[in-house]
Amino acid sequence: MANKRVLVVGGDGYCGWATALHLSALGYEVGILDNLIRRHWDATHHIDTLTPIATIDRRIAAWQRLTGRKIDLFIADVAEYGQLAPAIETFAPDSIVHFGEQRSAPFSMVDREHAVMTQTMNVTGTLNMLFAMRDFAPQAHLVKLGTMGEYGTPNIDIEEGYIEIQHNGRRDVLPYPKQPGSFYHLSKVHDSDNISFACRIWGLRATDLNQGVVYGNSNETGDDPELVNRFDYDGLFGTVLNRFCVEAVVGHPLSVYGAGGQTRSFIDLRDTVACVELSIANPPDPGRLQVFNQFTETFSVLELAERVQRVATQRGLTATIEHRENPRVEREAHYYNAKNTSLLALGLQPHLLEDATIAAMLDLAELHRDRVDLAQIDPNVQWAPGTSRGRNASSAHAPSPILPPASASLTPLRR
Ligand code: NAD
Ligand code: USQ
């Protein structure tokens, strides 16, 4: 097998854990590098995954017990070069899959400290990775997780990373313009620019995977209670489909922000791991950054709520939809047509969102219903608190969600 040693950075997280197991099951020699900060953020912000997840040591031990396959573990912070560089040198990866960033848009919008920390940690981490590759693994292929949210919602079709432009009679293929919607999404734009520059000047090779919102479970994480993956539903880290499923199960109205016409790209976690596998198998030439849009379908938020409502109702649940005041600043009705042909051309066989997938997510929520903390559900981060925009929005609707006190800093958001 080519490119057989793979370091999964952020391998204790939702996408990273599933990817590490998937690649290990395929026969790759897998290492996980993670500083476990996501578990720390959960604890300090009084939130928890719906599913009980084992410690990283127990997870890896369970995988070895069940499959006989070993996974190396590096507890290290990508944003600390002194921790990252020795791990890269020791593990000597052929490919590095980089998931290890602060990934929540609301978290990055809490206050100045959260915004600065998100951008500092994410941008520094990727920059450190590029220097570590230059110095210790120049032939390795960086597979970096970006996000579809880098593009925003332009009134033209979204291409895969680059767009051909004609201007004053001349023509060039240039990076697609970016209009991200949070300081988190912006951190990914900065990463993309840094990776592109490092490829150009040092001849590194990289793939930027602009991924949509991920949902569901992968095949390998369902085999044993100690392999169970996280499932975030809270107002800070929870993603929209997870949140609707948990809300339906506990009888909370499905929380559509604003009109619900916001359209986003989505992908099943089984396809996420397949896309990473395809990317590893198809590295670009040295000196090049290739960009793939990693999603399989697009839905408006209201469409998703209606899908969940229909499946929940068939199961006897009473699921109502509530249009809440939107805590974000985003377009609620817009054109959206994004391309995703590259990964399909490489052989991706998509798992489209079926009622059975939503039913499986509702099953999971029902199984862990006793772990649902209702206090975690409401969003408590406003994109524009204290501005005329924020005041106008709250006066026109119901009272706005509680904002964290200015002193909240990076520790508790609530209570
Ligand atoms: P997650 O929070 O579940 O996992 C991220 C992991 O990275 C955690 O285990 C965390 O401890 C680790 N980490 C964070 N900062 C680190 C650092 N400085 N050093 C070492 N480890 C660090 O997130 P996820 O949902 O698995 O997302 C993984 C990646 O995929 C992120 O980069 C995210 O932006 C991207 N992505 C996620 C989604 C989604 O819907 N989940 C969609 C598009 C893109
Ligand atoms: N939304 C609701 N109700 C909710 C929660 C969200 O209407 O209860 C709306 C949001 O306003 C937004 C959309 O649903 O318009 C998506 O929100 P989300 O929280 O599911 O996703 P987002 O903040 O965009 O972030 C998630 C991941 C992030 C990843 C991104 C992919 O947390 O790591 O980068 O999805 S993308 O959206 O393509 O940029």
Coordinates of N, CA, C and O in Angstrom, one line a residue, residues 238-406:
G238 N -22.8 21.8 19.1 CA -23.7 20.9 18.4 C -24.0 21.4 17.0 O -24.2 22.6 16.8
T239 N -24.0 20.5 16.1 CA -24.3 20.9 14.7 C -25.8 20.7 14.4 O -26.5 19.9 15.1
V240 N -26.3 21.3 13.4 CA -27.8 21.5 13.2 C -28.6 20.2 13.2 O -29.6 20.1 13.9
L241 N -28.1 19.2 12.5 CA -29.0 18.0 12.4 C -28.9 17.2 13.7 O -30.0 16.7 14.1
N242 N -27.8 17.1 14.3 CA -27.7 16.5 15.7 C -28.7 17.2 16.6 O -29.4 16.5 17.4
R243 N -28.7 18.5 16.6 CA -29.5 19.3 17.5 C -31.0 19.0 17.2 O -31.7 18.8 18.2
F244 N -31.4 19.0 16.0 CA -32.8 18.7 15.7 C -33.2 17.4 16.2 O -34.3 17.2 16.7
C245 N -32.3 16.4 16.0 CA -32.7 15.0 16.4 C -32.9 14.9 17.9 O -33.8 14.3 18.4
V246 N -31.9 15.5 18.7 CA -32.1 15.5 20.1 C -33.3 16.3 20.6 O -34.1 15.9 21.4
E247 N -33.5 17.5 19.9 CA -34.7 18.3 20.3 C -36.0 17.5 20.1 O -36.9 17.5 20.9
A248 N -36.0 16.7 18.9 CA -37.2 16.0 18.7 C -37.5 14.9 19.7 O -38.6 14.7 20.2
V249 N -36.4 14.3 20.2 CA -36.6 13.2 21.2 C -37.0 13.8 22.6 O -37.8 13.1 23.3
V250 N -36.5 14.9 23.0 CA -36.8 15.4 24.3 C -38.0 16.4 24.3 O -38.4 16.9 25.3
G251 N -38.7 16.5 23.1 CA -39.9 17.3 23.1 C -39.6 18.8 23.0 O -40.5 19.6 23.4
H252 N -38.4 19.2 22.7 CA -38.0 20.6 22.5 C -38.3 21.0 21.1 O -38.0 20.3 20.2
P253 N -38.9 22.2 20.8 CA -39.2 22.6 19.4 C -37.9 22.6 18.6 O -36.8 23.0 19.2
L254 N -37.9 22.2 17.4 CA -36.7 22.2 16.5 C -36.3 23.6 16.3 O -37.1 24.4 15.8
S255 N -35.1 24.0 16.6 CA -34.7 25.4 16.7 C -34.2 25.9 15.4 O -33.0 26.0 15.2
V256 N -35.1 26.3 14.5 CA -34.7 26.9 13.2 C -34.3 28.3 13.5 O -35.1 29.1 14.0
Y257 N -33.1 28.7 13.1 CA -32.7 30.1 13.3 C -33.2 31.0 12.2 O -32.9 30.7 11.0
G258 N -34.0 32.0 12.6 CA -34.6 32.9 11.6 C -35.5 32.2 10.6 O -36.2 31.2 11.0
A259 N -35.5 32.6 9.3 CA -36.4 32.1 8.3 C -36.1 30.7 8.0 O -37.0 29.9 7.5
G260 N -34.8 30.2 8.1 CA -34.5 28.8 7.8 C -34.1 28.6 6.4 O -33.9 27.5 6.0
G261 N -34.0 29.7 5.6 CA -33.7 29.5 4.2 C -32.1 29.4 4.0 O -31.7 29.3 2.9
Q262 N -31.4 29.5 5.1 CA -29.9 29.3 5.0 C -29.7 27.9 4.5 O -30.1 26.9 5.0
T263 N -28.9 27.9 3.3 CA -28.6 26.6 2.7 C -27.2 26.3 3.0 O -26.3 27.1 2.8
R264 N -26.9 25.0 3.4 CA -25.5 24.6 3.7 C -25.3 23.2 3.0 O -26.2 22.5 2.6
S265 N -24.0 22.9 2.9 CA -23.6 21.6 2.4 C -23.5 20.6 3.5 O -23.1 20.9 4.6
F266 N -23.8 19.3 3.2 CA -23.8 18.3 4.3 C -23.1 17.0 3.8 O -23.1 16.8 2.6
I267 N -22.6 16.2 4.7 CA -22.0 15.0 4.4 C -22.1 14.0 5.5 O -22.0 14.4 6.7
D268 N -22.4 12.7 5.2 CA -22.4 11.6 6.1 C -21.0 11.3 6.6 O -20.1 11.3 5.7
L269 N -20.8 11.0 7.8 CA -19.5 10.7 8.4 C -18.8 9.5 7.6 O -17.6 9.5 7.4
R270 N -19.7 8.6 7.1 CA -19.1 7.4 6.3 C -18.4 8.0 5.1 O -17.5 7.4 4.6
D271 N -19.0 9.0 4.5 CA -18.4 9.6 3.3 C -17.2 10.5 3.7 O -16.2 10.6 2.9
T272 N -17.2 11.1 4.8 CA -16.0 11.9 5.3 C -14.8 11.0 5.3 O -13.7 11.3 4.7
V273 N -14.9 9.8 5.9 CA -13.7 8.9 6.0 C -13.3 8.4 4.6 O -12.2 8.2 4.3
A274 N -14.3 8.2 3.8 CA -14.0 7.7 2.4 C -13.3 8.8 1.6 O -12.4 8.5 0.9
C275 N -13.7 10.0 1.8 CA -13.1 11.1 1.1 C -11.7 11.3 1.5 O -10.8 11.6 0.7
V276 N -11.4 11.1 2.8 CA -10.0 11.3 3.3 C -9.2 10.1 2.7 O -8.1 10.4 2.2
E277 N -9.8 8.9 2.7 CA -9.0 7.8 2.1 C -8.7 8.1 0.6 O -7.6 7.9 0.2
L278 N -9.7 8.6 -0.1 CA -9.5 8.9 -1.6 C -8.4 10.0 -1.7 O -7.6 10.0 -2.6
S279 N -8.4 11.0 -0.8 CA -7.4 12.1 -0.9 C -6.0 11.6 -0.7 O -5.1 11.9 -1.4
I280 N -5.9 10.7 0.4 CA -4.6 10.1 0.7 C -4.1 9.3 -0.6 O -2.9 9.4 -0.9
A281 N -5.0 8.6 -1.2 CA -4.5 7.8 -2.4 C -4.3 8.6 -3.6 O -3.7 8.1 -4.6
N282 N -4.6 9.9 -3.6 CA -4.5 10.7 -4.8 C -3.8 12.1 -4.5 O -4.4 13.1 -4.6
P283 N -2.5 12.0 -4.0 CA -1.8 13.3 -3.7 C -1.5 14.1 -4.9 O -1.4 13.6 -6.0
P284 N -1.5 15.4 -4.8 CA -1.1 16.3 -5.9 C 0.4 16.2 -6.1 O 1.2 15.6 -5.2
D285 N 0.9 16.7 -7.2 CA 2.4 16.8 -7.4 C 3.0 17.8 -6.3 O 2.3 18.7 -5.9
P286 N 4.3 17.6 -6.0 CA 4.9 18.6 -5.1 C 4.7 20.0 -5.6 O 4.8 20.3 -6.8
G287 N 4.6 20.9 -4.7 CA 4.4 22.3 -5.1 C 3.0 22.7 -5.3 O 2.7 23.9 -5.6
R288 N 2.0 21.8 -5.2 CA 0.6 22.1 -5.5 C -0.3 21.9 -4.4 O -0.2 20.9 -3.6
L289 N -1.3 22.8 -4.2 CA -2.4 22.6 -3.3 C -3.6 22.3 -4.1 O -4.1 23.2 -4.9
Q290 N -4.2 21.1 -3.9 CA -5.4 20.8 -4.6 C -6.6 21.0 -3.6 O -6.4 20.8 -2.4
V291 N -7.7 21.4 -4.1 CA -8.8 21.7 -3.3 C -10.0 20.9 -3.7 O -10.4 21.0 -4.9
F292 N -10.6 20.2 -2.8 CA -11.8 19.4 -3.1 C -12.9 19.9 -2.2 O -12.7 20.1 -1.0
N293 N -14.1 20.1 -2.7 CA -15.3 20.4 -1.9 C -15.9 19.1 -1.4 O -16.3 18.2 -2.2
Q294 N -15.9 18.9 -0.1 CA -16.2 17.6 0.5 C -17.6 17.6 1.1 O -17.8 17.9 2.3
F295 N -18.6 17.5 0.2 CA -20.0 17.4 0.7 C -20.7 16.6 -0.4 O -20.3 16.4 -1.5
T296 N -21.9 16.1 0.0 CA -22.7 15.3 -1.0 C -24.0 15.9 -1.3 O -24.6 15.6 -2.4
E297 N -24.6 16.7 -0.4 CA -25.9 17.3 -0.7 C -26.0 18.7 0.0 O -25.2 19.0 0.9
T298 N -27.0 19.5 -0.5 CA -27.2 20.7 0.2 C -28.7 20.7 0.7 O -29.5 20.2 0.0
F299 N -28.9 21.4 1.8 CA -30.3 21.5 2.3 C -30.4 22.9 3.0 O -29.4 23.4 3.5
S300 N -31.6 23.4 2.9 CA -31.8 24.6 3.8 C -32.1 24.1 5.2 O -32.5 22.9 5.4
V301 N -31.9 24.9 6.2 CA -32.1 24.5 7.6 C -33.6 24.1 7.8 O -33.8 23.1 8.5
L302 N -34.5 24.9 7.1 CA -35.9 24.6 7.3 C -36.2 23.2 6.7 O -37.0 22.4 7.3
E303 N -35.7 22.9 5.5 CA -35.9 21.6 4.9 C -35.5 20.5 5.8 O -36.1 19.5 6.0
L304 N -34.3 20.7 6.5 CA -33.8 19.6 7.4 C -34.7 19.5 8.6 O -35.0 18.3 9.0
A305 N -35.2 20.6 9.1 CA -36.1 20.5 10.3 C -37.4 19.7 9.9 O -37.9 18.9 10.6
E306 N -37.8 20.0 8.6 CA -39.1 19.3 8.2 C -38.8 17.8 8.0 O -39.7 17.0 8.3
R307 N -37.6 17.5 7.5 CA -37.3 16.0 7.4 C -37.3 15.4 8.7 O -37.8 14.3 8.9
V308 N -36.6 16.0 9.7 CA -36.6 15.4 11.0 C -38.0 15.3 11.6 O -38.4 14.3 12.2
Q309 N -38.8 16.4 11.4 CA -40.1 16.4 12.0 C -40.9 15.2 11.4 O -41.6 14.5 12.1
R310 N -40.8 15.0 10.1 CA -41.6 13.9 9.5 C -41.2 12.5 10.0 O -42.0 11.7 10.4
V311 N -39.9 12.3 10.1 CA -39.4 11.0 10.6 C -39.8 10.8 12.1 O -40.2 9.7 12.5
A312 N -39.6 11.9 12.8 CA -40.0 11.8 14.3 C -41.5 11.5 14.5 O -41.9 10.7 15.3
T313 N -42.3 12.2 13.6 CA -43.8 12.0 13.8 C -44.2 10.6 13.5 O -45.0 10.0 14.1
Q314 N -43.5 10.0 12.5 CA -43.8 8.6 12.1 C -43.5 7.7 13.3 O -44.1 6.6 13.5
R315 N -42.6 8.1 14.2 CA -42.3 7.3 15.4 C -43.1 7.6 16.6 O -42.8 7.2 17.7
G316 N -44.1 8.5 16.4 CA -45.0 8.9 17.5 C -44.4 10.0 18.4 O -45.0 10.3 19.4
L317 N -43.4 10.7 17.9 CA -42.8 11.8 18.7 C -43.6 13.1 18.2 O -44.0 13.2 17.1
T318 N -43.7 14.0 19.1 CA -44.4 15.3 18.8 C -43.3 16.3 18.5 O -42.6 16.8 19.5
A319 N -43.0 16.6 17.3 CA -41.9 17.5 16.9 C -42.5 18.7 16.3 O -43.0 18.7 15.2
T320 N -42.3 19.9 17.0 CA -42.8 21.1 16.4 C -41.5 21.9 15.9 O -40.4 21.7 16.4
I321 N -41.8 22.8 15.0 CA -40.7 23.6 14.5 C -40.8 25.1 15.0 O -41.9 25.6 14.9
E322 N -39.8 25.6 15.6 CA -39.9 27.0 16.1 C -38.8 27.9 15.3 O -37.6 27.6 15.3
H323 N -39.3 29.0 14.7 CA -38.4 29.9 14.1 C -37.9 30.8 15.2 O -38.6 31.7 15.7
R324 N -36.7 30.6 15.6 CA -36.1 31.5 16.7 C -35.4 32.7 16.2 O -34.9 32.6 15.0
E325 N -35.3 33.7 17.0 CA -34.4 34.8 16.6 C -33.0 34.3 16.3 O -32.5 33.5 17.0
N326 N -32.5 34.7 15.1 CA -31.2 34.1 14.7 C -30.1 34.7 15.5 O -29.8 35.9 15.4
P327 N -29.3 33.9 16.3 CA -28.2 34.5 17.0 C -27.0 34.9 16.1 O -26.1 35.6 16.5
R328 N -27.0 34.4 14.9 CA -25.9 34.7 13.9 C -26.3 35.8 13.0 O -27.4 36.1 12.8
V329 N -25.3 36.3 12.4 CA -25.5 37.3 11.3 C -25.2 36.5 10.0 O -24.0 36.2 9.7
E330 N -26.2 36.1 9.3 CA -26.1 35.3 8.1 C -27.3 35.6 7.2 O -28.4 35.9 7.7
R331 N -27.2 35.3 5.9 CA -28.3 35.5 5.0 C -29.3 34.3 5.2 O -28.8 33.2 5.3
E332 N -30.5 34.6 5.3 CA -31.5 33.6 5.6 C -32.3 33.2 4.3 O -33.2 32.3 4.3
A333 N -32.0 33.8 3.2 CA -32.5 33.4 1.9 C -31.4 33.8 0.9 O -31.0 35.0 0.9
H334 N -31.0 32.9 0.0 CA -29.8 33.3 -0.8 C -29.7 32.2 -1.9 O -30.2 31.1 -1.8
Y335 N -28.9 32.5 -2.9 CA -28.6 31.6 -4.0 C -27.5 30.7 -3.4 O -26.6 31.1 -2.6
Y336 N -27.5 29.4 -3.7 CA -26.4 28.5 -3.3 C -26.3 27.3 -4.3 O -27.2 26.5 -4.4
N337 N -25.2 27.3 -5.0 CA -24.9 26.2 -5.9 C -23.4 25.9 -5.9 O -22.6 26.6 -6.5
A338 N -23.0 24.9 -5.1 CA -21.6 24.6 -5.0 C -21.3 23.3 -5.7 O -22.0 22.3 -5.7
K339 N -20.1 23.3 -6.3 CA -19.6 22.1 -7.1 C -19.0 21.1 -6.1 O -18.3 21.5 -5.1
N340 N -19.1 19.8 -6.4 CA -18.5 18.8 -5.6 C -18.1 17.6 -6.5 O -18.2 16.4 -6.1
T341 N -17.6 17.9 -7.7 CA -17.4 16.8 -8.6 C -16.0 16.1 -8.5 O -15.9 14.9 -8.9
S342 N -15.1 16.7 -7.8 CA -13.7 16.1 -7.8 C -13.7 14.7 -7.0 O -13.1 13.7 -7.5
L343 N -14.3 14.7 -5.8 CA -14.2 13.5 -5.1 C -15.1 12.4 -5.7 O -14.8 11.2 -5.6
L344 N -16.2 12.8 -6.3 CA -17.1 11.9 -7.0 C -16.3 11.2 -8.2 O -16.3 10.0 -8.4
A345 N -15.5 12.1 -8.9 CA -14.7 11.6 -10.0 C -13.6 10.6 -9.5 O -13.2 9.7 -10.2
L346 N -13.2 10.8 -8.3 CA -12.2 9.9 -7.7 C -12.8 8.6 -7.2 O -12.1 7.6 -6.8
G347 N -14.1 8.5 -7.2 CA -14.8 7.2 -6.9 C -15.7 7.3 -5.6 O -16.2 6.2 -5.2
L348 N -15.9 8.4 -5.1 CA -16.8 8.5 -3.9 C -18.2 8.0 -4.2 O -18.8 8.4 -5.2
Q349 N -18.7 7.1 -3.4 CA -20.1 6.6 -3.5 C -20.9 7.1 -2.4 O -20.8 6.6 -1.3
P350 N -21.6 8.2 -2.6 CA -22.2 9.0 -1.5 C -23.3 8.2 -0.8 O -24.1 7.4 -1.4
H351 N -23.4 8.4 0.5 CA -24.5 7.9 1.3 C -25.4 9.2 1.5 O -25.0 10.1 2.3
L352 N -26.5 9.3 0.7 CA -27.3 10.5 0.8 C -28.2 10.4 2.1 O -28.3 9.3 2.6
L353 N -28.6 11.5 2.5 CA -29.4 11.6 3.8 C -30.8 10.9 3.5 O -31.6 11.4 2.8
E354 N -30.9 9.7 4.1 CA -32.2 9.0 4.0 C -32.9 9.0 5.3 O -32.3 9.3 6.4
D355 N -34.2 8.7 5.3 CA -35.0 8.7 6.5 C -34.4 7.7 7.5 O -34.4 7.9 8.7
A356 N -33.8 6.6 7.0 CA -33.2 5.6 7.8 C -32.0 6.2 8.6 O -31.8 5.8 9.8
T357 N -31.3 7.1 8.0 CA -30.2 7.8 8.7 C -30.7 8.7 9.8 O -30.2 8.7 11.0
I358 N -31.7 9.4 9.5 CA -32.3 10.3 10.6 C -32.9 9.4 11.7 O -32.7 9.7 12.9
A359 N -33.5 8.3 11.3 CA -34.1 7.3 12.3 C -33.0 6.8 13.2 O -33.2 6.7 14.4
A360 N -31.8 6.5 12.6 CA -30.7 6.0 13.4 C -30.2 7.0 14.4 O -29.8 6.7 15.5
M361 N -30.2 8.3 13.9 CA -29.8 9.4 14.8 C -30.8 9.6 15.9 O -30.5 9.8 17.1
L362 N -32.1 9.4 15.6 CA -33.2 9.5 16.6 C -33.0 8.4 17.6 O -33.2 8.5 18.8
D363 N -32.7 7.2 17.1 CA -32.5 6.0 18.0 C -31.4 6.3 19.0 O -31.5 6.0 20.2
L364 N -30.3 6.9 18.5 CA -29.2 7.2 19.4 C -29.6 8.2 20.4 O -29.2 8.0 21.6
A365 N -30.3 9.2 20.0 CA -30.8 10.2 21.0 C -31.7 9.6 22.0 O -31.6 9.9 23.2
E366 N -32.5 8.6 21.5 CA -33.5 8.0 22.5 C -32.7 7.1 23.5 O -33.0 7.1 24.7
L367 N -31.7 6.4 23.0 CA -30.8 5.5 23.8 C -30.2 6.3 24.9 O -30.1 5.8 26.0
H368 N -29.8 7.5 24.6 CA -29.0 8.3 25.6 C -29.9 9.5 26.1 O -29.3 10.5 26.6
R369 N -31.2 9.3 26.1 CA -32.1 10.4 26.4 C -31.8 10.9 27.9 O -31.8 12.1 28.1
D370 N -31.4 10.0 28.7 CA -31.2 10.4 30.1 C -29.9 11.3 30.3 O -29.7 11.9 31.3
R371 N -29.1 11.3 29.3 CA -27.9 12.1 29.3 C -28.1 13.5 28.7 O -27.2 14.4 28.8
V372 N -29.3 13.8 28.2 CA -29.6 15.1 27.6 C -29.8 16.1 28.7 O -30.6 15.9 29.6
D373 N -29.0 17.2 28.6 CA -29.1 18.3 29.5 C -29.8 19.4 28.8 O -29.3 20.0 27.9
L374 N -31.1 19.6 29.2 CA -31.9 20.6 28.5 C -31.3 22.0 28.5 O -31.4 22.8 27.6
A375 N -30.5 22.3 29.6 CA -29.9 23.6 29.7 C -28.8 23.8 28.7 O -28.4 25.0 28.4
Q376 N -28.3 22.7 28.0 CA -27.3 22.9 27.0 C -27.9 23.3 25.6 O -27.1 23.6 24.7
I377 N -29.2 23.1 25.5 CA -29.7 23.2 24.1 C -29.8 24.6 23.6 O -29.4 24.9 22.4
D378 N -30.2 25.6 24.4 CA -30.4 26.9 23.8 C -29.1 27.6 23.4 O -28.1 27.4 24.1
P379 N -29.0 28.2 22.3 CA -27.8 28.9 21.9 C -27.6 30.1 22.8 O -28.5 30.8 23.2
N380 N -26.4 30.4 23.2 CA -26.1 31.5 24.1 C -25.0 32.4 23.6 O -24.4 33.1 24.4
V381 N -24.7 32.3 22.3 CA -23.7 33.2 21.7 C -24.4 34.0 20.6 O -24.9 33.4 19.7
Q382 N -24.3 35.3 20.7 CA -24.8 36.2 19.7 C -23.7 36.7 18.8 O -22.6 37.0 19.3
W383 N -23.8 36.7 17.5 CA -22.8 37.2 16.6 C -22.6 38.7 16.8 O -21.4 39.2 16.6
A384 N -23.6 39.5 17.1 CA -23.5 40.9 17.2 C -24.1 41.5 18.4 O -25.0 42.3 18.4
P385 N -23.6 41.1 19.6 CA -24.2 41.6 20.8 C -23.9 43.1 21.0 O -22.8 43.6 20.6
G386 N -24.9 43.9 21.5 CA -24.6 45.2 21.9 C -24.5 46.2 20.7 O -24.1 47.3 20.8
T387 N -24.8 45.7 19.5 CA -24.7 46.6 18.3 C -26.1 47.0 17.9 O -27.1 46.4 18.4
S388 N -26.2 48.0 17.0 CA -27.6 48.4 16.6 C -28.3 47.2 16.0 O -29.4 46.9 16.1
R389 N -27.5 46.4 15.3 CA -28.0 45.2 14.7 C -28.6 44.2 15.7 O -29.7 43.7 15.6
G390 N -27.8 44.0 16.8 CA -28.2 43.1 17.9 C -29.4 43.6 18.5 O -30.4 42.9 18.8
R391 N -29.4 45.0 18.8 CA -30.6 45.5 19.6 C -31.8 45.5 18.7 O -32.9 45.1 19.2
N392 N -31.7 45.8 17.4 CA -32.9 45.8 16.5 C -33.4 44.4 16.5 O -34.6 44.2 16.6
A393 N -32.5 43.4 16.4 CA -33.0 42.0 16.2 C -33.7 41.6 17.5 O -34.8 41.0 17.4
S394 N -33.2 41.9 18.7 CA -33.9 41.4 19.9 C -35.2 42.1 20.1 O -36.1 41.5 20.7
S395 N -35.2 43.4 19.8 CA -36.5 44.1 20.1 C -37.6 43.6 19.2 O -38.8 43.7 19.6
A396 N -37.3 43.1 18.0 CA -38.3 42.7 17.1 C -38.9 41.3 17.4 O -39.9 40.9 16.9
H397 N -38.2 40.6 18.3 CA -38.6 39.2 18.5 C -38.7 38.9 20.0 O -38.6 39.8 20.8
A398 N -38.7 37.7 20.4 CA -38.7 37.2 21.8 C -37.4 37.6 22.4 O -36.4 37.9 21.7
P399 N -37.3 37.6 23.8 CA -36.0 38.0 24.4 C -34.9 37.2 23.9 O -35.0 36.0 23.6
S400 N -33.7 37.8 23.7 CA -32.6 37.1 23.1 C -32.0 36.2 24.1 O -32.1 36.4 25.3
P401 N -31.3 35.1 23.7 CA -30.7 34.2 24.6 C -29.7 34.9 25.5 O -29.1 35.9 25.1
I402 N -29.4 34.3 26.7 CA -28.5 34.9 27.6 C -27.1 35.0 27.1 O -26.6 34.0 26.5
L403 N -26.5 36.1 27.2 CA -25.1 36.3 26.7 C -24.2 36.0 27.8 O -24.5 36.2 29.0
P404 N -23.0 35.5 27.5 CA -22.0 35.2 28.6 C -21.6 36.6 29.2 O -21.5 37.6 28.4
P405 N -21.3 36.6 30.5 CA -20.8 37.9 31.0 C -19.5 38.2 30.4 O -18.7 37.3 29.9
A406 N -19.1 39.5 30.3 CA -17.9 39.9 29.7 C -16.7 39.2 30.3 O -15.7 39.0 29.7

